[in-house]
Tab-separated table of C-alpha atoms and ligand atoms in Angstrom:
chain	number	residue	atom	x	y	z
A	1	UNK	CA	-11.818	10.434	12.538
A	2	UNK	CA	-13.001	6.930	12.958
A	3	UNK	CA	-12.484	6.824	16.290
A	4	UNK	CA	-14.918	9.919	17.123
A	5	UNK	CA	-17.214	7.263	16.857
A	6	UNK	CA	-16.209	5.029	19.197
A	7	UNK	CA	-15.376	7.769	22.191
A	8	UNK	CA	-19.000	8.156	23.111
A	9	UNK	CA	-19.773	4.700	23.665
A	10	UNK	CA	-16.321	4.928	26.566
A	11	UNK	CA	-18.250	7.612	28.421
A	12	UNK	CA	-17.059	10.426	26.592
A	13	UNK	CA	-19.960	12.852	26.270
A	14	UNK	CA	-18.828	16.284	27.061
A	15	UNK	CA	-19.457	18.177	23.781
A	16	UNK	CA	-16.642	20.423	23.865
A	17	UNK	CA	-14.165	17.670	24.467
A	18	UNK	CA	-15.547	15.723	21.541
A	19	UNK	CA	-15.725	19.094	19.253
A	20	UNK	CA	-12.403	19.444	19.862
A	21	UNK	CA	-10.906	15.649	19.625
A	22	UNK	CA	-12.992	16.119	16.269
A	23	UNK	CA	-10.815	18.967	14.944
A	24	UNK	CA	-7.448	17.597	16.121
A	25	UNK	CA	-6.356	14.482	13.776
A	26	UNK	CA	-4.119	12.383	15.526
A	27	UNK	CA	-2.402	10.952	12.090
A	28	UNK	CA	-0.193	14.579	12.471
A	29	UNK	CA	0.771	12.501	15.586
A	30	UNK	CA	1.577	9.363	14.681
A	31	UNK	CA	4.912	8.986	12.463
A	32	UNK	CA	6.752	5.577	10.913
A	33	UNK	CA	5.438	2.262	10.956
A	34	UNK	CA	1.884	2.393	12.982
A	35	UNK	CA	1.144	5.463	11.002
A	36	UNK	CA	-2.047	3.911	9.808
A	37	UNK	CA	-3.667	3.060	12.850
A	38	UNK	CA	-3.748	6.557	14.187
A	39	UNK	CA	-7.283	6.406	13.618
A	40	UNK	CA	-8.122	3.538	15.863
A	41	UNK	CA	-8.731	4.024	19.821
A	42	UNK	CA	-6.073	2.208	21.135
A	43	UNK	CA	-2.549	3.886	22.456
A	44	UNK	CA	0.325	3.268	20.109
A	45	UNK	CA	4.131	3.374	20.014
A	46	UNK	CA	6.371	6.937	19.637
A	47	UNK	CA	9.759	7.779	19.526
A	48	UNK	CA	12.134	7.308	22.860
A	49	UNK	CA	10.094	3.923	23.663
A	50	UNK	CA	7.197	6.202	24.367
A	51	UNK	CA	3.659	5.756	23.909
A	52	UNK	CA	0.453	8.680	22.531
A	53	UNK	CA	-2.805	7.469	24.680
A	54	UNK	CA	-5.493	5.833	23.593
A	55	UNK	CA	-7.992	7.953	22.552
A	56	UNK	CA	-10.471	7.458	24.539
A	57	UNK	CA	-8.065	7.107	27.785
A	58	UNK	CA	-7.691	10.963	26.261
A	59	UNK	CA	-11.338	11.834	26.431
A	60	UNK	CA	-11.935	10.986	29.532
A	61	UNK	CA	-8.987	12.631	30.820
A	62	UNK	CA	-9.711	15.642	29.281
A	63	UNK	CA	-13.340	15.254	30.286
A	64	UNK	CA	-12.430	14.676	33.810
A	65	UNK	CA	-10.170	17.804	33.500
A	66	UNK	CA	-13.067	20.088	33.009
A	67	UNK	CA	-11.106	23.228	31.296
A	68	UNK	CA	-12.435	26.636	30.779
A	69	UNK	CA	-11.944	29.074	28.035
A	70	UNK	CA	-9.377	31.274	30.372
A	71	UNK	CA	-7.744	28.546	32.118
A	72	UNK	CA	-3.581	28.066	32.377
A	73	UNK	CA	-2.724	24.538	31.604
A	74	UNK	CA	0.229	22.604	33.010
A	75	UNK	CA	0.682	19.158	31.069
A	76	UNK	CA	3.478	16.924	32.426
A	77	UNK	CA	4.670	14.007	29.165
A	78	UNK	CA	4.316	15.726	25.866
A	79	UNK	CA	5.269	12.532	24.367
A	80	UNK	CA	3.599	12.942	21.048
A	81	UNK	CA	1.944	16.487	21.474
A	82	UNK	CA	-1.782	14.719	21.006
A	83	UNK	CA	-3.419	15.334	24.384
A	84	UNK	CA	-1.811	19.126	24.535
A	85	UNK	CA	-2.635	19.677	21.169
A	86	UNK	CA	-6.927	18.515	22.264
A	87	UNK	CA	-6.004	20.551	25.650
A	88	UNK	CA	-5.034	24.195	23.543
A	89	UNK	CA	-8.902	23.698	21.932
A	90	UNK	CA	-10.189	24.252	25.343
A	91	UNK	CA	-8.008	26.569	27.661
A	92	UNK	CA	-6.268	30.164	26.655
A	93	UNK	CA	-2.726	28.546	26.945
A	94	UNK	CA	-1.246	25.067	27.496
A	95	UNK	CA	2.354	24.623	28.711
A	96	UNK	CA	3.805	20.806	28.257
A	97	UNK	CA	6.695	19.427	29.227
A	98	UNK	CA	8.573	16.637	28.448
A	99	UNK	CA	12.297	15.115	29.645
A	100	UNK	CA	13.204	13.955	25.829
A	101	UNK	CA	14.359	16.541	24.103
A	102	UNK	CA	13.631	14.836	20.942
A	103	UNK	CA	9.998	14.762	21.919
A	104	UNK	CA	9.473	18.020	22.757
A	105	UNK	CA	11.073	19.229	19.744
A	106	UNK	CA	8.982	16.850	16.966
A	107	UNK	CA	5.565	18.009	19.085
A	108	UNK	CA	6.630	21.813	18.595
A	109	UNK	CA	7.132	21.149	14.836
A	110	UNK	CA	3.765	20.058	14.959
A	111	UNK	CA	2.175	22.460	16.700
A	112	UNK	CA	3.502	24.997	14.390
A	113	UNK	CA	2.495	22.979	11.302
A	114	UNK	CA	-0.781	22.454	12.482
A	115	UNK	CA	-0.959	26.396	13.161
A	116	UNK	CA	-1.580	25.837	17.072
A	117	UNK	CA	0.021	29.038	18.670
A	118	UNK	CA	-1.419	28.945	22.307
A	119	UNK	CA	1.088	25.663	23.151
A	120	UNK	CA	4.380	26.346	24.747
A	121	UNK	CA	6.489	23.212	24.896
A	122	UNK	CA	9.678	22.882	27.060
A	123	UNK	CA	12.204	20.430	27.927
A	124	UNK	CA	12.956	19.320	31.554
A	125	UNK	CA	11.915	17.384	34.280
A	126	UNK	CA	8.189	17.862	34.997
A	127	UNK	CA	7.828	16.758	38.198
A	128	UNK	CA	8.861	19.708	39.913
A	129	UNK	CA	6.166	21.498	37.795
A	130	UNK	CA	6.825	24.696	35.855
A	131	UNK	CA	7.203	27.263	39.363
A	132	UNK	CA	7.907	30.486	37.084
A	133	UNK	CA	4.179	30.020	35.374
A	134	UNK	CA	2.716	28.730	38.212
A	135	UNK	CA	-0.488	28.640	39.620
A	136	UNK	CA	-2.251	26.606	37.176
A	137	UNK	CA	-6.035	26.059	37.133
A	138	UNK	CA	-5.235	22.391	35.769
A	139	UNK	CA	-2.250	20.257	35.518
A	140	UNK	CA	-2.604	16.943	33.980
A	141	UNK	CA	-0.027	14.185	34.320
A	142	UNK	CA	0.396	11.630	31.691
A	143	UNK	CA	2.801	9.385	32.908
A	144	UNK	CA	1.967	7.230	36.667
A	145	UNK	CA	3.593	8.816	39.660
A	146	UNK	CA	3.783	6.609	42.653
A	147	UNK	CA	1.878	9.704	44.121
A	148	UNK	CA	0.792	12.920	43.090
A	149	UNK	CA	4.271	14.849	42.766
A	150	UNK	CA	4.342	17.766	45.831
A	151	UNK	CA	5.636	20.697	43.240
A	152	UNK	CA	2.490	19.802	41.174
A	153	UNK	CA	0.009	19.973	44.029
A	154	UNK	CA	1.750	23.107	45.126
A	155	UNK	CA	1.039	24.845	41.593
A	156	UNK	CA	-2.914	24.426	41.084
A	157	UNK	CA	-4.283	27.104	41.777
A	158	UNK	CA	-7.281	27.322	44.702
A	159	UNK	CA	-10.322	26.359	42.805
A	160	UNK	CA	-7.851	24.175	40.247
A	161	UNK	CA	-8.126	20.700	39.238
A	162	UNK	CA	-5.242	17.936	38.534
A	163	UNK	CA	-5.697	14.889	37.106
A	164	UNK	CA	-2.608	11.849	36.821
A	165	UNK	CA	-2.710	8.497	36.862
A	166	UNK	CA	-1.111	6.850	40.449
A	167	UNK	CA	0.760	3.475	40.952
A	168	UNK	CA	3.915	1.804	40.269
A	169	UNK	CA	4.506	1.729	36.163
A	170	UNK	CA	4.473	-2.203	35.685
A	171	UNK	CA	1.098	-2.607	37.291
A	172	UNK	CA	-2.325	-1.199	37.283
A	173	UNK	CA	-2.541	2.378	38.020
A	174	UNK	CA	-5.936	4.431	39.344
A	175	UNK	CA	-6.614	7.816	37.609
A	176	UNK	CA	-7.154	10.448	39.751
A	177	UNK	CA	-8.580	13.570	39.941
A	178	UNK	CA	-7.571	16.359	42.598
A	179	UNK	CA	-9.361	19.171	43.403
A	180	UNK	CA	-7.402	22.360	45.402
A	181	UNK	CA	-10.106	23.734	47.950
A	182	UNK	CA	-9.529	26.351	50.301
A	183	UNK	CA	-9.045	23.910	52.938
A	184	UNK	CA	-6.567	21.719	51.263
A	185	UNK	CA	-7.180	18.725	48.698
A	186	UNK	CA	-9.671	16.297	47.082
A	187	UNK	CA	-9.295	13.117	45.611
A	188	UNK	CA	-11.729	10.965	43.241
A	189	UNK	CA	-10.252	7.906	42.411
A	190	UNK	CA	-11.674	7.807	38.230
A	191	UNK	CA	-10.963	4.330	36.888
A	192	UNK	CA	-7.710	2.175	35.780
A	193	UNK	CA	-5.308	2.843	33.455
A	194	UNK	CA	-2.016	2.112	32.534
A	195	UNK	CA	0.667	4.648	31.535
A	196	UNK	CA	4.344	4.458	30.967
A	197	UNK	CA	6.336	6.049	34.475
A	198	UNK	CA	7.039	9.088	35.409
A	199	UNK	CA	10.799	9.529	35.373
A	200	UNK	CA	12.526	12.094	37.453
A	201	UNK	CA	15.483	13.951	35.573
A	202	UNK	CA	16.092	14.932	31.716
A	203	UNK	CA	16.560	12.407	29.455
A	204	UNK	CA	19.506	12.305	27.394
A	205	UNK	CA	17.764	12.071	23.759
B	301	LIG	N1	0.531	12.933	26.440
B	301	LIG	C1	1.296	12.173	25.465
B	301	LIG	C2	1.614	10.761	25.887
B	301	LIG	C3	2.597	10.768	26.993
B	301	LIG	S1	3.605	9.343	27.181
B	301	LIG	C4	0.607	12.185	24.107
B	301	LIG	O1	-0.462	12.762	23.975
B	301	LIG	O2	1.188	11.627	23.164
B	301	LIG	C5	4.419	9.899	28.642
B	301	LIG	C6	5.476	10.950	28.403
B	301	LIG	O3	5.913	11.385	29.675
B	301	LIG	C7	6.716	10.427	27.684
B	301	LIG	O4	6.927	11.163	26.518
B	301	LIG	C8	7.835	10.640	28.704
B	301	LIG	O5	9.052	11.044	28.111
B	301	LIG	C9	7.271	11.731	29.574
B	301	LIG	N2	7.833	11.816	30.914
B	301	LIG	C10	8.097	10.841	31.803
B	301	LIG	N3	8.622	11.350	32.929
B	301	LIG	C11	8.674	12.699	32.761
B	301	LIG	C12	9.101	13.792	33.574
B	301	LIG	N4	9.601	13.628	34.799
B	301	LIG	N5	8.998	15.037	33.077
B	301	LIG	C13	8.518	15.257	31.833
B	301	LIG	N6	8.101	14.272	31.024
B	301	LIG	C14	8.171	13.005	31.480
């Protein structure tokens, strides 16, 4: 992918995050008219006025994410499947949610096309987490909260690391990363990015 290229240059080094960016092709993600830019690092437009993340915005989220062979993943904003689909390469199972139905359903189809059997995608409104899996050892959010929803902090496990992007949708937003101790929480503030919004409730597409 031409892109692989490009993602060290952005800071993304970590070799298993690059091995598996390399074996996920993000044209299975990209459908209609920007089809053939699903090669180049930049985010691009989905169904439901959604967007897939720019590549390397992916990297280093996934970098920053730091997931282990037998780790539980929680991702909130399925959107086009891409950054779960990177995310099953790395932990034993990723659950994603998304509030479009139609989303959730076109990522599945994917998943099962591209033979990916550790994803398990559901509908709903991801903010208040997934309780019945929970804890998680990560939980990444791809769409900006205002702050890091309670029900998500409340699911990472001790140990567990979150990472979401923070800040009202419109303007800049601060990636950060949020490590459960035993004493409570810690944040790193990563970098800027900009993400479409969290939205509280199920859509109705
Ligand atoms: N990770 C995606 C890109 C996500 S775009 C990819 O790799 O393609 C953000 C997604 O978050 C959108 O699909 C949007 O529908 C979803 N979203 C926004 N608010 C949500 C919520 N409360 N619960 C679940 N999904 C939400």
């Amino acid at each position: 992918m031409r892109f692989v290229y490009a993602l060290r240059s952005k800071g993304v080094t970590d070799k298993r995050v690059l091995t598996a960016m390399e074996r996920i092709d993000r044209r299975a993600f990209v459908r209609g008219l920007f089809a053939h830019r699903a090669e180049e690092d930049m985010p691009l437009p989905i169904a439901c006025g959604q967007t897939i993340s720019q590549p390397s915005v992916v990297g280093l989220m996934t970098q920053a994410l730091d997931v282990q062979p037998r780790n539980k993943v929680l991702e909130i904003g399925t959107g086009s499947g891409y950054q779960a689909a990177v995310l099953s390469q790395l932990g034993r199972r990723v659950y994603t949610i998304d509030r479009h139905r139609r989303l959730a359903r076109e990522a599945e189809a994917t998943f099962e096309s591209l033979g990916l059997t550790n994803i398990t995608v559901i509908t709903g409104d991801g903010s208040r987490g997934l309780p019945e899996q929970a804890p998680f050892d990560r939980i990444i959010v791809t769409a900006a909260a205002e702050d890091p929803p309670g029900p998500l902090l409340a699911q990472l496990r001790e140990g567990g690391i979150m990472v979401v992007p923070v800040g009202q949708s419109d303007t800049v937003q601060r990636l950060i990363r949020v490590e459960r101790t035993a004493s409570g929480f810690e944040y790193t503030e990563l970098r800027a990015v900009r993400f479409v919004p969290l939205v509280e409730g199920i859509a109705g597409d």
